[in-house]
XYZ file of C-alpha atoms in Angstrom:
640
model
C 26.050 61.507 -90.649
C 22.149 61.190 -90.745
C 22.809 58.961 -87.883
C 25.083 62.119 -85.760
C 22.409 63.820 -87.329
C 19.864 62.920 -85.290
C 21.961 62.337 -82.261
C 22.281 65.498 -82.081
C 19.046 67.091 -82.609
C 16.941 64.083 -80.292
C 20.673 65.149 -77.509
C 18.964 69.768 -78.026
C 15.343 68.493 -77.011
C 16.362 66.727 -74.179
C 18.263 70.230 -73.303
C 16.104 72.289 -74.457
C 13.708 69.744 -71.493
C 15.304 69.523 -69.079
C 16.023 73.774 -69.289
C 12.018 74.105 -69.423
C 11.791 71.652 -66.779
C 14.672 74.225 -64.785
C 12.625 76.764 -64.876
C 9.031 75.829 -63.875
C 10.918 74.713 -61.130
C 12.171 78.640 -60.435
C 8.958 79.791 -60.135
C 7.360 77.907 -58.756
C 9.222 78.523 -56.144
C 9.025 82.507 -56.899
C 6.103 82.206 -56.396
C 6.281 80.182 -53.528
C 8.130 82.608 -51.381
C 5.618 85.816 -52.884
C 2.864 83.768 -50.900
C 5.672 83.187 -47.660
C 6.171 86.827 -47.530
C 2.243 88.125 -48.470
C 1.032 86.732 -45.627
C -0.061 88.534 -42.546
C 2.330 89.130 -39.626
C 0.364 86.879 -37.583
C -0.010 83.635 -39.420
C 4.509 83.564 -40.586
C 5.388 80.965 -42.198
C 7.641 77.697 -41.133
C 11.200 78.161 -41.996
C 11.420 74.015 -41.420
C 9.502 73.370 -44.439
C 11.959 73.507 -47.099
C 13.713 71.617 -45.129
C 11.714 68.739 -44.310
C 11.727 68.069 -48.072
C 15.145 68.586 -48.594
C 15.828 65.687 -45.896
C 13.063 63.816 -47.449
C 14.598 64.142 -51.264
C 17.791 62.821 -49.248
C 16.354 60.297 -47.423
C 14.600 58.461 -50.866
C 17.673 58.952 -52.845
C 19.571 56.785 -50.177
C 16.821 54.087 -49.847
C 17.196 53.849 -53.150
C 20.722 53.609 -53.950
C 19.992 50.617 -50.327
C 18.245 48.953 -52.466
C 19.825 48.686 -56.126
C 22.569 46.996 -53.769
C 20.765 44.231 -51.645
C 19.370 43.821 -55.570
C 22.722 43.737 -56.870
C 24.411 41.270 -53.926
C 21.019 38.680 -54.441
C 20.717 38.381 -57.909
C 25.402 37.625 -57.288
C 23.866 34.981 -55.651
C 21.951 33.944 -57.166
C 24.236 33.129 -60.464
C 26.127 30.901 -57.478
C 23.661 28.918 -56.180
C 22.759 28.507 -59.963
C 26.943 27.990 -62.020
C 27.524 26.007 -58.260
C 30.255 27.599 -58.911
C 32.137 30.360 -55.748
C 34.389 33.429 -57.135
C 38.846 33.497 -56.755
C 40.826 36.056 -57.500
C 43.594 34.839 -59.153
C 47.068 36.356 -59.830
C 46.761 39.042 -61.772
C 43.738 40.109 -59.657
C 40.729 38.738 -61.631
C 37.696 36.792 -60.670
C 37.186 33.191 -61.319
C 34.432 31.026 -61.005
C 35.404 27.364 -60.265
C 33.118 24.073 -59.630
C 32.093 23.416 -55.939
C 33.412 19.531 -55.777
C 30.661 18.685 -52.789
C 31.491 14.871 -52.151
C 35.136 16.221 -52.173
C 33.596 18.809 -49.455
C 31.378 16.677 -47.380
C 34.957 13.943 -47.036
C 36.726 16.667 -45.718
C 33.811 17.456 -42.884
C 33.457 13.788 -42.024
C 36.909 13.776 -41.728
C 37.045 17.394 -39.144
C 34.751 15.243 -38.092
C 36.358 12.152 -36.717
C 39.568 14.149 -35.767
C 37.687 16.194 -33.301
C 35.902 12.761 -31.870
C 39.962 11.569 -31.333
C 40.311 14.197 -29.412
C 38.024 15.229 -27.180
C 38.077 10.987 -26.853
C 41.980 11.686 -26.034
C 43.020 8.246 -27.665
C 42.969 7.197 -30.895
C 42.950 3.830 -30.513
C 40.006 3.687 -28.517
C 38.583 5.924 -31.394
C 39.560 3.069 -34.419
C 37.757 0.710 -31.979
C 35.142 2.677 -31.709
C 34.243 3.325 -35.464
C 34.602 -1.164 -35.585
C 32.030 -1.278 -32.807
C 29.347 0.438 -34.444
C 29.560 -1.232 -37.853
C 29.500 -4.707 -35.484
C 26.500 -3.562 -33.640
C 24.512 -2.625 -37.164
C 25.084 -5.960 -38.164
C 23.584 -6.429 -33.917
C 20.824 -5.292 -34.305
C 19.805 -6.585 -37.309
C 16.133 -8.543 -37.362
C 17.127 -12.092 -39.266
C 20.683 -11.425 -37.316
C 20.725 -14.847 -36.005
C 21.260 -15.824 -31.787
C 24.419 -17.802 -32.037
C 26.036 -14.606 -35.091
C 25.185 -12.693 -31.847
C 27.013 -14.257 -29.433
C 29.826 -14.288 -31.718
C 29.007 -10.901 -32.332
C 28.969 -9.818 -28.145
C 31.735 -11.376 -27.385
C 33.813 -9.186 -30.030
C 32.433 -6.022 -29.632
C 33.051 -6.297 -25.841
C 36.921 -7.405 -25.898
C 37.396 -4.227 -28.427
C 35.944 -2.470 -25.813
C 36.772 -3.982 -22.557
C 38.158 -1.328 -20.070
C 36.433 1.791 -21.680
C 33.225 1.061 -20.958
C 33.354 4.499 -18.477
C 34.470 6.016 -22.318
C 32.101 5.287 -25.045
C 29.438 4.892 -23.200
C 28.067 8.050 -22.446
C 28.468 8.793 -26.092
C 24.582 8.333 -28.033
C 25.743 6.296 -30.499
C 28.370 4.032 -28.613
C 25.274 3.781 -25.721
C 22.867 2.608 -28.703
C 25.631 -0.048 -29.000
C 26.027 -1.124 -25.359
C 22.707 -1.251 -24.786
C 22.683 -3.482 -27.110
C 25.045 -5.647 -26.471
C 23.517 -5.994 -23.139
C 21.063 -7.266 -24.550
C 22.114 -9.777 -26.840
C 25.199 -10.940 -24.743
C 25.206 -14.072 -22.428
C 25.364 -14.101 -18.089
C 28.906 -13.833 -17.769
C 29.784 -11.030 -19.958
C 26.500 -8.716 -18.418
C 28.253 -9.345 -15.473
C 31.631 -8.053 -16.960
C 29.853 -4.738 -17.961
C 27.891 -4.618 -15.030
C 31.626 -5.040 -13.324
C 33.389 -1.713 -15.120
C 30.277 -0.102 -15.213
C 28.843 -0.150 -11.277
C 31.656 3.268 -9.759
C 29.834 5.170 -12.657
C 25.741 4.077 -11.843
C 25.025 7.586 -10.457
C 26.568 9.886 -13.318
C 25.088 7.057 -16.568
C 21.303 7.574 -14.078
C 22.489 11.605 -14.906
C 23.213 11.190 -18.187
C 20.182 11.361 -20.982
C 22.408 7.964 -23.403
C 24.377 6.472 -20.063
C 20.564 6.103 -18.337
C 19.626 3.339 -21.003
C 22.376 1.381 -19.738
C 21.236 0.967 -17.221
C 17.470 0.196 -18.036
C 19.130 -2.750 -20.694
C 20.974 -3.561 -17.540
C 18.034 -3.983 -14.882
C 15.272 -5.423 -17.116
C 18.321 -8.020 -18.530
C 20.296 -9.007 -16.041
C 19.849 -11.535 -13.271
C 18.876 -10.559 -9.529
C 21.820 -10.641 -8.691
C 22.316 -7.706 -10.626
C 19.588 -5.918 -10.403
C 19.910 -5.873 -6.745
C 23.166 -4.201 -6.560
C 22.293 -1.474 -9.662
C 19.306 -0.926 -7.011
C 22.153 -0.853 -3.566
C 23.958 1.456 -5.591
C 20.825 3.248 -6.003
C 20.672 4.420 -2.234
C 23.177 7.338 -0.724
C 21.320 9.886 -4.066
C 17.914 8.916 -3.912
C 17.166 12.631 -3.292
C 19.152 14.035 -5.148
C 17.899 11.520 -8.444
C 15.352 11.926 -7.887
C 14.885 16.370 -8.417
C 17.101 15.385 -11.233
C 14.747 15.639 -15.135
C 16.874 13.133 -16.534
C 17.720 10.150 -14.051
C 13.622 10.691 -11.793
C 11.898 8.386 -14.225
C 14.303 6.185 -13.805
C 13.676 6.008 -10.611
C 10.861 6.121 -10.623
C 10.650 3.199 -13.050
C 12.936 0.489 -11.087
C 10.606 1.211 -7.527
C 7.511 -0.254 -9.264
C 9.336 -2.478 -10.759
C 12.100 -3.991 -10.173
C 12.715 -2.722 -5.706
C 11.488 -5.641 -3.121
C 9.269 -4.164 -0.276
C 12.985 -3.321 1.570
C 14.000 -1.455 -1.218
C 11.377 0.875 -1.353
C 12.221 1.476 2.345
C 15.577 2.629 2.320
C 14.289 5.090 -0.079
C 11.821 5.992 1.430
C 14.749 6.227 4.410
C 16.753 8.705 2.204
C 13.724 11.498 2.621
C 13.659 11.279 6.833
C 17.056 13.052 6.768
C 20.850 12.558 6.172
C 21.641 8.985 8.503
C 19.973 7.815 6.260
C 21.727 8.255 3.115
C 24.586 5.613 4.441
C 23.012 3.915 7.612
C 19.543 2.242 6.533
C 17.209 1.023 9.834
C 14.851 -1.679 8.428
C 12.993 -1.605 11.694
C 11.724 2.282 9.927
C 9.088 1.185 7.401
C 6.453 4.823 7.546
C 8.115 8.677 8.887
C 6.775 8.074 12.149
C 8.657 5.053 12.795
C 11.427 7.890 13.367
C 10.605 9.464 16.432
C 8.693 6.490 17.733
C 11.353 6.309 21.095
C 13.109 9.489 20.382
C 10.076 12.379 20.707
C 12.939 14.660 20.607
C 13.561 14.316 17.242
C 10.031 14.559 15.533
C 10.768 17.889 14.378
C 13.727 17.988 13.191
C 13.022 15.258 10.510
C 9.812 16.999 9.397
C 11.516 19.788 8.614
C 14.173 17.419 6.590
C 11.024 15.664 4.763
C 9.905 19.420 3.939
C 13.493 20.406 2.435
C 13.800 17.165 0.138
C 10.354 17.251 -1.200
C 10.094 21.392 -2.017
C 13.555 20.524 -3.989
C 11.867 18.316 -6.345
C 8.609 19.660 -6.930
C 10.537 22.913 -7.631
C 11.497 20.939 -10.462
C 7.416 20.480 -11.564
C 8.930 16.326 -10.684
C 5.321 15.222 -9.467
C 4.126 11.827 -11.033
C 6.325 9.896 -8.505
C 4.770 6.477 -5.967
C 7.314 7.359 -4.229
C 7.491 11.423 -4.062
C 4.027 10.970 -3.082
C 4.624 8.059 -0.709
C 6.683 10.704 1.078
C 4.287 13.349 0.707
C 0.958 11.324 2.488
C 3.408 10.377 4.632
C 4.272 14.286 5.783
C 1.142 15.249 5.153
C -0.212 13.384 7.485
C 2.049 14.284 10.286
C 3.503 17.949 10.129
C 2.003 20.712 11.538
C -0.768 22.817 9.877
C 1.711 25.695 8.815
C 3.267 23.224 6.592
C 0.662 21.134 6.016
C -1.143 25.152 4.217
C 2.288 25.770 2.109
C 2.723 22.444 1.080
C -0.863 22.478 -0.173
C -0.299 26.048 -2.659
C 2.059 24.404 -4.443
C 0.931 20.979 -4.634
C -2.794 21.986 -6.153
C -1.304 23.294 -9.549
C -0.296 19.187 -10.195
C -4.537 17.785 -8.460
C -4.833 16.066 -12.070
C -1.168 14.279 -12.288
C -1.900 13.677 -8.475
C -5.086 11.545 -9.367
C -3.250 9.150 -12.131
C -1.928 6.778 -9.698
C -3.359 5.475 -5.589
C -0.727 7.681 -2.963
C -0.949 10.647 -5.437
C -5.281 10.191 -4.796
C -4.577 10.315 -1.755
C -1.961 12.697 -1.325
C -4.815 15.419 -3.076
C -8.020 14.127 -0.708
C -5.805 15.568 1.847
C -5.402 18.477 0.179
C -9.004 18.645 -0.718
C -9.698 18.065 3.376
C -6.835 20.420 4.355
C -7.107 22.793 1.669
C -8.976 26.550 2.637
C -11.946 27.900 0.703
C -9.179 29.677 -2.532
C -7.195 25.812 -2.889
C -10.308 23.445 -2.777
C -11.705 27.010 -5.164
C -8.706 26.850 -6.812
C -8.317 22.683 -7.603
C -12.505 23.162 -8.680
C -10.973 25.002 -11.671
C -8.121 22.673 -12.226
C -10.478 19.879 -12.163
C -12.567 21.972 -14.576
C -12.293 20.226 -17.518
C -10.715 17.103 -16.846
C -14.217 16.081 -14.623
C -15.757 13.223 -17.812
C -11.649 11.484 -17.414
C -11.539 12.214 -13.212
C -15.449 10.474 -12.796
C -13.708 7.056 -15.260
C -9.938 6.453 -13.460
C -9.450 3.988 -11.566
C -7.918 6.239 -8.208
C -9.514 9.811 -9.658
C -12.912 9.452 -9.201
C -12.577 9.811 -4.623
C -11.219 12.454 -5.176
C -14.591 13.791 -6.046
C -16.163 12.154 -3.506
C -13.684 13.534 -0.979
C -14.954 17.153 -2.483
C -18.090 16.182 -2.838
C -17.977 15.966 1.577
C -15.950 18.865 2.060
C -16.858 21.527 0.006
C -19.780 24.207 1.210
C -19.549 26.364 -1.798
C -22.118 23.414 -3.438
C -23.495 26.177 -5.871
C -19.857 26.430 -7.792
C -19.662 22.822 -7.586
C -23.110 22.730 -9.236
C -21.509 25.377 -11.988
C -17.566 23.045 -12.484
C -18.282 19.588 -11.248
C -21.887 18.928 -11.922
C -23.040 20.340 -15.127
C -19.427 18.107 -16.874
C -21.276 14.868 -14.892
C -24.720 15.736 -16.660
C -23.771 16.019 -20.309
C -22.486 13.143 -20.271
C -24.126 10.629 -17.492
C -24.960 7.172 -19.847
C -21.955 7.063 -20.123
C -20.324 7.495 -16.192
C -22.882 5.591 -15.308
C -21.835 2.524 -18.025
C -18.587 3.283 -16.755
C -16.753 0.837 -13.697
C -15.871 4.188 -11.254
C -18.157 6.533 -12.699
C -20.579 4.800 -11.197
C -19.432 5.273 -8.012
C -20.246 9.055 -8.120
C -22.969 8.680 -9.148
C -24.397 6.452 -6.731
C -22.322 8.715 -3.947
C -24.872 12.063 -5.091
C -27.990 10.388 -4.934
C -27.027 7.757 -1.977
C -24.432 8.996 0.258
C -21.686 6.538 2.164
C -25.020 3.985 1.987
C -23.372 -0.215 2.504
C -25.527 -1.087 0.140
C -23.423 0.841 -2.790
C -19.850 1.599 -0.493
C -17.732 -1.266 0.625
C -17.155 -0.399 4.732
C -13.307 -0.581 3.603
C -13.945 3.558 1.376
C -16.982 4.838 3.466
C -13.480 4.290 6.754
C -11.468 6.437 4.348
C -13.390 9.193 3.900
C -14.576 9.977 7.231
C -10.642 10.558 7.707
C -11.801 14.402 6.006
C -15.197 15.101 8.479
C -13.344 16.627 11.310
C -11.272 19.111 9.310
C -11.712 22.560 9.981
C -11.852 24.227 7.073
C -16.141 22.470 6.073
C -18.782 24.584 7.903
C -22.215 23.200 6.583
C -23.804 20.686 8.348
C -23.209 16.509 5.892
C -26.461 17.119 5.530
C -27.490 19.717 4.429
C -24.549 19.966 1.610
C -25.666 15.617 0.206
C -29.427 17.584 -0.093
C -28.464 20.523 -1.978
C -25.844 18.675 -4.414
C -29.057 16.035 -4.451
C -31.052 18.379 -5.470
C -29.333 19.686 -8.187
C -28.718 16.531 -9.774
C -31.767 14.165 -9.650
C -33.679 15.885 -12.124
C -31.069 15.409 -15.050
C -31.111 11.603 -13.872
C -34.500 11.057 -13.661
C -33.795 12.816 -17.143
C -31.848 10.577 -18.564
C -33.424 7.074 -17.205
C -36.795 8.058 -18.984
C -34.910 8.445 -22.136
C -32.545 5.534 -22.523
C -34.415 2.910 -19.489
C -31.980 -0.340 -21.398
C -29.115 1.152 -21.451
C -30.044 1.615 -17.579
C -30.791 -1.552 -16.937
C -28.497 -3.468 -19.264
C -26.067 -4.886 -16.445
C -26.046 -5.268 -12.544
C -23.591 -2.481 -12.257
C -25.295 0.245 -13.467
C -28.772 -1.921 -12.684
C -27.939 -0.988 -8.606
C -27.233 2.923 -9.637
C -30.872 3.859 -10.914
C -31.937 1.681 -7.781
C -30.306 4.288 -5.558
C -31.322 7.659 -8.462
C -35.087 5.862 -8.007
C -35.298 5.358 -4.233
C -34.782 9.080 -4.168
C -36.686 10.107 -6.774
C -40.725 11.165 -5.430
C -44.092 12.876 -8.224
C -44.593 12.610 -11.975
C -40.565 12.212 -13.084
C -40.382 8.821 -10.564
C -43.880 7.324 -11.516
C -42.383 8.385 -15.282
C -39.200 5.365 -14.304
C -41.991 3.693 -12.444
C -44.170 3.089 -16.244
C -40.813 3.068 -18.926
C -39.090 0.365 -16.564
C -42.584 -1.660 -16.050
C -42.363 -1.281 -20.302
C -39.190 -2.994 -21.024
C -39.339 -5.378 -18.034
C -42.784 -6.405 -20.047
C -41.686 -6.198 -23.606
C -41.851 -9.988 -24.843
C -38.990 -9.137 -26.904
C -36.339 -7.760 -25.068
C -33.330 -9.494 -23.710
C -30.624 -8.428 -22.133
C -26.484 -9.212 -23.791
C -23.619 -9.236 -21.751
C -20.677 -10.323 -22.444
C -21.348 -13.911 -24.878
C -24.761 -14.493 -22.656
C -28.152 -13.504 -23.522
C -29.639 -13.153 -21.516
C -34.450 -13.111 -21.378
C -34.988 -9.487 -19.092
C -36.060 -10.654 -16.009
C -33.563 -13.877 -15.680
C -30.907 -11.679 -15.756
C -28.744 -12.128 -12.334
C -27.605 -8.604 -11.475
C -31.101 -7.273 -13.356
C -33.523 -9.447 -10.455
C -31.135 -8.159 -7.470
C -31.780 -4.385 -8.876
C -35.957 -6.063 -9.037
C -36.075 -7.300 -5.672
C -34.889 -4.019 -4.235
C -36.609 -2.539 -5.599
C -40.753 -4.224 -5.295
C -39.225 -4.193 -1.324
C -38.519 -0.119 -1.271
C -43.084 -0.362 -1.965
C -42.885 0.196 2.133
C -41.482 2.754 2.021
C -43.843 4.318 -0.440
C -47.111 3.077 0.472
C -45.951 5.833 4.073
C -44.586 8.107 1.792
C -48.501 7.931 0.097
C -46.301 7.572 -3.676
C -47.191 5.334 -6.340
C -45.386 2.267 -6.119
C -43.802 0.296 -8.364
C -45.441 -2.517 -8.434
C -48.321 -1.292 -8.497
C -47.306 0.120 -12.276
C -46.081 -3.112 -13.301
C -48.725 -4.651 -12.251
C -50.755 -2.869 -15.159
C -48.781 -3.899 -17.458
C -48.895 -7.678 -17.136
C -51.127 -9.364 -19.332
C -51.987 -12.560 -19.654
C -49.077 -13.475 -22.459
C -46.655 -12.336 -20.042
C -47.817 -13.986 -17.544
C -48.035 -17.036 -19.342
C -44.486 -16.255 -20.591
C -42.984 -14.810 -17.368
C -43.650 -18.472 -15.596
C -41.460 -19.873 -17.500
C -38.653 -18.374 -15.490
C -37.216 -19.486 -12.229
C -36.130 -16.041 -11.671
C -39.582 -13.649 -12.965
C -41.936 -15.874 -10.952
C -39.981 -15.316 -7.720
C -40.863 -11.232 -8.562
C -44.691 -12.488 -8.443
C -44.179 -13.511 -5.357
C -41.750 -10.816 -4.460
C -45.208 -8.841 -4.839
C -47.630 -10.516 -3.706
C -45.346 -10.100 0.230
C -45.112 -6.216 -0.674
C -47.861 -5.246 -1.616
C -50.913 -3.806 -0.437
C -53.823 -5.647 -0.582
C -55.488 -4.215 -3.500
C -52.393 -4.317 -5.876
C -52.154 -7.551 -4.837
C -55.939 -9.164 -4.662
C -55.284 -7.753 -8.917
C -52.037 -9.670 -9.455
C -53.564 -13.236 -7.806
C -57.049 -12.408 -9.986
C -53.740 -12.805 -13.384
C -52.521 -15.002 -12.238
C -55.621 -17.407 -11.454
C -56.091 -18.686 -15.217
C -52.613 -19.829 -15.576
C -52.952 -22.266 -12.061
C -53.151 -25.662 -14.051
C -50.030 -24.267 -15.765
C -47.739 -23.701 -13.175
C -48.367 -27.178 -11.510
C -46.874 -28.257 -13.980
C -43.613 -26.513 -14.041
C -40.771 -28.139 -11.828
C -38.208 -25.053 -10.719
C -38.776 -23.229 -7.731
C -40.235 -20.916 -7.981
C -43.037 -21.785 -9.820
C -43.653 -24.149 -6.868
C -43.922 -21.237 -4.557
C -46.067 -19.155 -6.820
C -48.925 -22.084 -7.336
C -49.187 -22.002 -2.806
C -49.860 -18.428 -2.856
C -52.253 -18.801 -5.018
C -54.167 -21.631 -3.320
């Protein structure tokens, strides 16, 4: 009774509170309405305010109810995950919980997957053979499988899959099994596999998985099989080259296994449909097509352009075959066609520079592109200049760029600024040194072979370069000369560390003048007269004046003193002789090459410098008589 009384009292209290709260709300509402009535006529209350409040209340209620529903749903899901149960209704309609048998479920899914696979094959027997073949394939691919066992296993597999290769070779799992078979089987089995798959070669090349079986046949098959596979490509070259899956394998076959005749036949398919079925061994390049029948030129060029653009639109530029055809087309096509193609190719400049033929195509774009195209190409090179300098073929594009671009200010901002960041490493590179040498000694035969010079001259007559070559060369030289001299002065030992970089240093010194040149001569003289200095090349160590490559460079540098005398510049010999102390001269007379350097100084310097050197050498006359080298004996005659 006490409990019930207490609860009644509590209920009455709550009711009073609720009533009080209701009265408060009513009073507030009345006050609000009175305030609205008391407002001036010009400032009437907005009637939509109450509606908005009511709408907001309804929205809050809706949100709260939806949130509660979501929380309940999440709780149920969590409980189900924790317990690993799923709810079912029994016959009475009540929900019951049953634990999921995950092993059984997994088994059922596997069986369903196998049924679907067998249905796709339309043959339960073939499916059973595939299951057995995969088990044998697992044994075959293991590294501990013996060679004799592998031959037995491949024969067993071939016996199971014979006459069914066309059904299984396009699947990702079975293509791996067939690849293993081709790799490890004997020649007889390999020929049998190829005979069955030969009609499917073109289809296999366009399959993501089956193409690897073609690759395995080319890699492990005999020369006879390879020739037959490559012959199967013919008639579909353009189609395969424009397919994203098959293009890479056609390129691999072209570069690795194709003979010269095969390469010619592949190219011919770009020249028109007439070469798809019949080949002409006399047609080795594009110009041979219309050499006799000149009326075929326009039709042939039109066919080549269509085939090339078809592949370029797919972005499949990294192909030596395509690049070869492109180069032939750019050399023969009209100005309009060339301009149209350059607009497409300029985006792929970095990719093109990775191969010899691609670089030739890129240089054609540089020579014959208008100012907008050239600017686009230079911006594409931005950030990759050092990599292009170190490229075996790509560095030639930079030489063509220096020859043709009139906007030398833009060249300085994009190209030369990146070169200046790492001049030493570029000069040490086998190909980078040619880029620096070209900036300071353009096309001089001492630094560049006749073939390189002749190739670069092909772009001299382009219609877009208006500035004189000498003016362009002088502007680029003025921009790069200062940084090059600073680098030589700062790290002379590196710039004389081998014959290749020493010749680049020689080219730099020959274009110098004034204080920078004198400072460079001082640094070189100090390095040469350091008795302890050595040059390491491969596994050999040389005294500085005995290094064969550096000796050639010093010989050319001393001979250049005659030109410096004409310009009233300080000579290298003059500065070097001032550093030749008796100790250094005594050390130099022990080496044959250094004796010849002293002879060159006597022969090429002015009389005052020559007399100074002879006066320093006279005390060494007696020791020179004891030397047996050719250089010492000639030097002794000069002294006498």
